[in-house]
Amino acid sequence: MKHIIILILGMLSLSFGISGCRNTNKHVQQVQNVGHPIPRATRITIDKLLEVLRNVQAGRTEFNFTGICSNGTDCIYFMQENGKFYIDYEAMSKEQLPYLDSLKQFSKEYGFPVVETTYNNTPVDYDHFQYVPVLSIKANVGADSIVKIGKLIEQSIFRNNDQTIYEIVP
């Protein structure tokens, strides 16, 4: 019985460990070879984002926000507050840090207020910040407009295109 509990806890830990923005298919492939398939995150192209955000607005999701991520550095989160959306970018790894300045410049060019904050998460691979910095682009617009802003960010900052496949996070 003790071994079964340990096996179940191990599988749950593995399941949680490979989910999220920095997920690569390497772990999923390894686990599937063992015979235990792990559910994959929903994958979309940017043209399906509006539908996802409408589900967030309608309360048909677990959280009042959602995010998109294709490669681990381009993860942006669509946060909802009072029916309006804004975008958060959390620099978990050192390769994400330069994008904070790019996003600040983007926000300045388009006239969006920016708030620098944190969710109190610990950085993955740098230690000059106690907590991971988060840049919050306070667009405070409807779903249609935030999709356009998100698409512009993904294309102009992260060099993605209309065919880029994103995983929905969380």
CSV table of C-alpha atoms in Angstrom, one decimal:
chain,number,residue,atom,x,y,z
A,1,MET,CA,0.0,0.0,0.0
A,2,LYS,CA,2.9,2.4,0.9
A,3,HIS,CA,4.4,1.8,-2.5
A,4,ILE,CA,1.2,2.6,-4.3
A,5,ILE,CA,0.8,5.9,-2.5
A,6,ILE,CA,4.4,6.8,-3.3
A,7,LEU,CA,3.8,6.0,-7.0
A,8,ILE,CA,0.6,8.1,-7.1
A,9,LEU,CA,2.3,11.0,-5.4
A,10,GLY,CA,5.3,10.7,-7.8
A,11,MET,CA,3.0,10.7,-10.8
A,12,LEU,CA,1.1,13.8,-9.5
A,13,SER,CA,4.4,15.6,-8.9
A,14,LEU,CA,5.6,14.8,-12.4
A,15,SER,CA,2.2,15.9,-13.8
A,16,PHE,CA,2.4,19.3,-12.1
A,17,GLY,CA,6.1,19.7,-12.8
A,18,ILE,CA,5.7,19.4,-16.6
A,19,SER,CA,2.7,21.7,-16.9
A,20,GLY,CA,2.9,25.4,-17.4
A,21,CYS,CA,4.6,27.9,-19.6
A,22,ARG,CA,8.0,26.3,-19.9
A,23,ASN,CA,6.7,22.9,-20.8
A,24,THR,CA,8.5,21.1,-23.6
A,25,ASN,CA,7.4,17.9,-25.3
A,26,LYS,CA,10.5,16.0,-24.0
A,27,HIS,CA,9.0,15.3,-20.6
A,28,VAL,CA,5.6,14.4,-22.1
A,29,GLN,CA,7.2,12.0,-24.6
A,30,GLN,CA,9.2,10.3,-21.8
A,31,VAL,CA,6.1,9.8,-19.6
A,32,GLN,CA,4.0,8.5,-22.5
A,33,ASN,CA,6.7,5.9,-23.2
A,34,VAL,CA,6.2,4.6,-19.7
A,35,GLY,CA,2.5,4.1,-20.5
A,36,HIS,CA,1.0,6.9,-18.5
A,37,PRO,CA,-0.3,9.6,-20.8
A,38,ILE,CA,-0.4,13.1,-19.4
A,39,PRO,CA,-3.0,15.6,-20.6
A,40,ARG,CA,-1.6,18.4,-22.7
A,41,ALA,CA,-2.5,22.0,-22.5
A,42,THR,CA,-4.9,23.4,-25.0
A,43,ARG,CA,-3.1,24.7,-28.1
A,44,ILE,CA,-4.3,27.5,-30.3
A,45,THR,CA,-3.2,30.1,-32.8
A,46,ILE,CA,-3.8,33.8,-32.1
A,47,ASP,CA,-7.0,33.9,-34.1
A,48,LYS,CA,-8.6,31.6,-31.4
A,49,LEU,CA,-7.6,33.9,-28.5
A,50,LEU,CA,-10.8,35.9,-28.5
A,51,GLU,CA,-12.9,32.8,-27.9
A,52,VAL,CA,-10.7,31.8,-25.0
A,53,LEU,CA,-11.0,35.3,-23.5
A,54,ARG,CA,-14.8,35.3,-23.9
A,55,ASN,CA,-14.8,32.0,-21.9
A,56,VAL,CA,-12.8,33.8,-19.2
A,57,GLN,CA,-15.3,36.7,-19.2
A,58,ALA,CA,-18.2,34.3,-18.9
A,59,GLY,CA,-16.7,32.6,-15.9
A,60,ARG,CA,-16.3,29.3,-17.8
A,61,THR,CA,-12.7,28.9,-16.7
A,62,GLU,CA,-11.1,28.1,-13.4
A,63,PHE,CA,-9.4,31.5,-13.1
A,64,ASN,CA,-10.3,35.1,-14.1
A,65,PHE,CA,-7.2,35.2,-16.3
A,66,THR,CA,-5.4,33.1,-19.0
A,67,GLY,CA,-2.1,33.2,-20.8
A,68,ILE,CA,-0.5,32.2,-24.0
A,69,CYS,CA,3.0,30.8,-24.5
A,70,SER,CA,4.8,29.2,-27.4
A,71,ASN,CA,8.4,28.9,-26.4
A,72,GLY,CA,8.9,29.7,-22.8
A,73,THR,CA,9.9,33.4,-23.2
A,74,ASP,CA,6.9,34.8,-24.9
A,75,CYS,CA,4.3,34.1,-22.1
A,76,ILE,CA,1.8,36.9,-21.7
A,77,TYR,CA,-1.1,36.7,-19.3
A,78,PHE,CA,-4.5,38.3,-20.0
A,79,MET,CA,-5.8,39.5,-16.7
A,80,GLN,CA,-9.4,40.4,-16.2
A,81,GLU,CA,-10.7,43.0,-13.7
A,82,ASN,CA,-14.2,44.4,-13.8
A,83,GLY,CA,-14.8,43.0,-17.3
A,84,LYS,CA,-11.7,44.7,-18.7
A,85,PHE,CA,-8.4,43.2,-19.6
A,86,TYR,CA,-4.8,44.1,-19.1
A,87,ILE,CA,-1.6,42.1,-19.9
A,88,ASP,CA,1.0,40.8,-17.4
A,89,TYR,CA,4.5,39.6,-18.3
A,90,GLU,CA,6.5,37.7,-15.6
A,91,ALA,CA,10.2,37.3,-16.2
A,92,MET,CA,10.8,33.9,-14.6
A,93,SER,CA,14.2,33.2,-16.4
A,94,LYS,CA,17.1,35.5,-17.2
A,95,GLU,CA,16.4,35.1,-20.9
A,96,GLN,CA,13.0,36.9,-20.3
A,97,LEU,CA,14.5,39.9,-18.5
A,98,PRO,CA,15.4,41.9,-21.6
A,99,TYR,CA,11.8,41.8,-22.7
A,100,LEU,CA,10.7,43.9,-19.7
A,101,ASP,CA,12.4,46.9,-21.3
A,102,SER,CA,10.9,46.1,-24.7
A,103,LEU,CA,7.5,45.9,-23.2
A,104,LYS,CA,7.9,49.1,-21.3
A,105,GLN,CA,8.9,50.8,-24.6
A,106,PHE,CA,5.9,49.3,-26.4
A,107,SER,CA,3.6,50.5,-23.6
A,108,LYS,CA,5.0,54.0,-23.8
A,109,GLU,CA,4.6,54.1,-27.6
A,110,TYR,CA,1.0,53.1,-27.4
A,111,GLY,CA,0.2,55.1,-24.3
A,112,PHE,CA,-0.6,52.3,-21.9
A,113,PRO,CA,0.2,52.8,-18.2
A,114,VAL,CA,2.7,50.3,-16.8
A,115,VAL,CA,2.9,49.0,-13.2
A,116,GLU,CA,6.0,47.0,-12.1
A,117,THR,CA,5.0,44.4,-9.5
A,118,THR,CA,5.7,40.8,-8.5
A,119,TYR,CA,3.7,37.7,-7.7
A,120,ASN,CA,6.5,36.8,-5.2
A,121,ASN,CA,7.7,33.9,-7.3
A,122,THR,CA,11.4,32.9,-7.1
A,123,PRO,CA,13.5,33.3,-10.2
A,124,VAL,CA,14.4,30.1,-12.1
A,125,ASP,CA,18.0,30.9,-13.1
A,126,TYR,CA,19.1,34.3,-11.7
A,127,ASP,CA,19.5,35.7,-8.2
A,128,HIS,CA,19.8,39.5,-8.4
A,129,PHE,CA,16.1,39.9,-7.7
A,130,GLN,CA,14.5,38.3,-4.6
A,131,TYR,CA,11.3,37.9,-6.5
A,132,VAL,CA,10.5,37.6,-10.2
A,133,PRO,CA,9.6,41.0,-11.7
A,134,VAL,CA,6.2,41.3,-13.4
A,135,LEU,CA,5.3,44.1,-15.8
A,136,SER,CA,1.6,44.9,-15.9
A,137,ILE,CA,0.4,46.7,-19.0
A,138,LYS,CA,-2.8,48.4,-17.8
A,139,ALA,CA,-4.6,48.6,-21.1
A,140,ASN,CA,-8.0,48.1,-19.4
A,141,VAL,CA,-9.9,47.3,-22.6
A,142,GLY,CA,-12.4,44.8,-23.8
A,143,ALA,CA,-11.6,41.3,-25.1
A,144,ASP,CA,-11.6,42.4,-28.8
A,145,SER,CA,-9.0,45.2,-28.1
A,146,ILE,CA,-6.8,43.1,-25.8
A,147,VAL,CA,-6.5,40.4,-28.5
A,148,LYS,CA,-5.2,43.0,-30.9
A,149,ILE,CA,-2.7,44.3,-28.3
A,150,GLY,CA,-1.6,40.8,-27.5
A,151,LYS,CA,-1.2,39.9,-31.1
A,152,LEU,CA,0.9,43.1,-31.7
A,153,ILE,CA,3.1,42.2,-28.7
A,154,GLU,CA,3.6,38.6,-29.8
A,155,GLN,CA,4.5,39.8,-33.3
A,156,SER,CA,6.5,42.9,-32.7
A,157,ILE,CA,8.3,42.0,-29.4
A,158,PHE,CA,8.6,38.2,-29.7
A,159,ARG,CA,8.6,37.8,-33.5
A,160,ASN,CA,5.8,35.3,-33.6
A,161,ASN,CA,3.3,35.2,-36.5
A,162,ASP,CA,-0.3,34.1,-37.2
A,163,GLN,CA,0.7,30.5,-37.5
A,164,THR,CA,2.5,30.3,-34.1
A,165,ILE,CA,1.0,27.7,-31.9
A,166,TYR,CA,0.5,28.7,-28.3
A,167,GLU,CA,-0.3,26.7,-25.2
A,168,ILE,CA,-3.0,28.1,-23.0
A,169,VAL,CA,-1.7,28.6,-19.5
A,170,PRO,CA,-2.4,28.0,-16.6
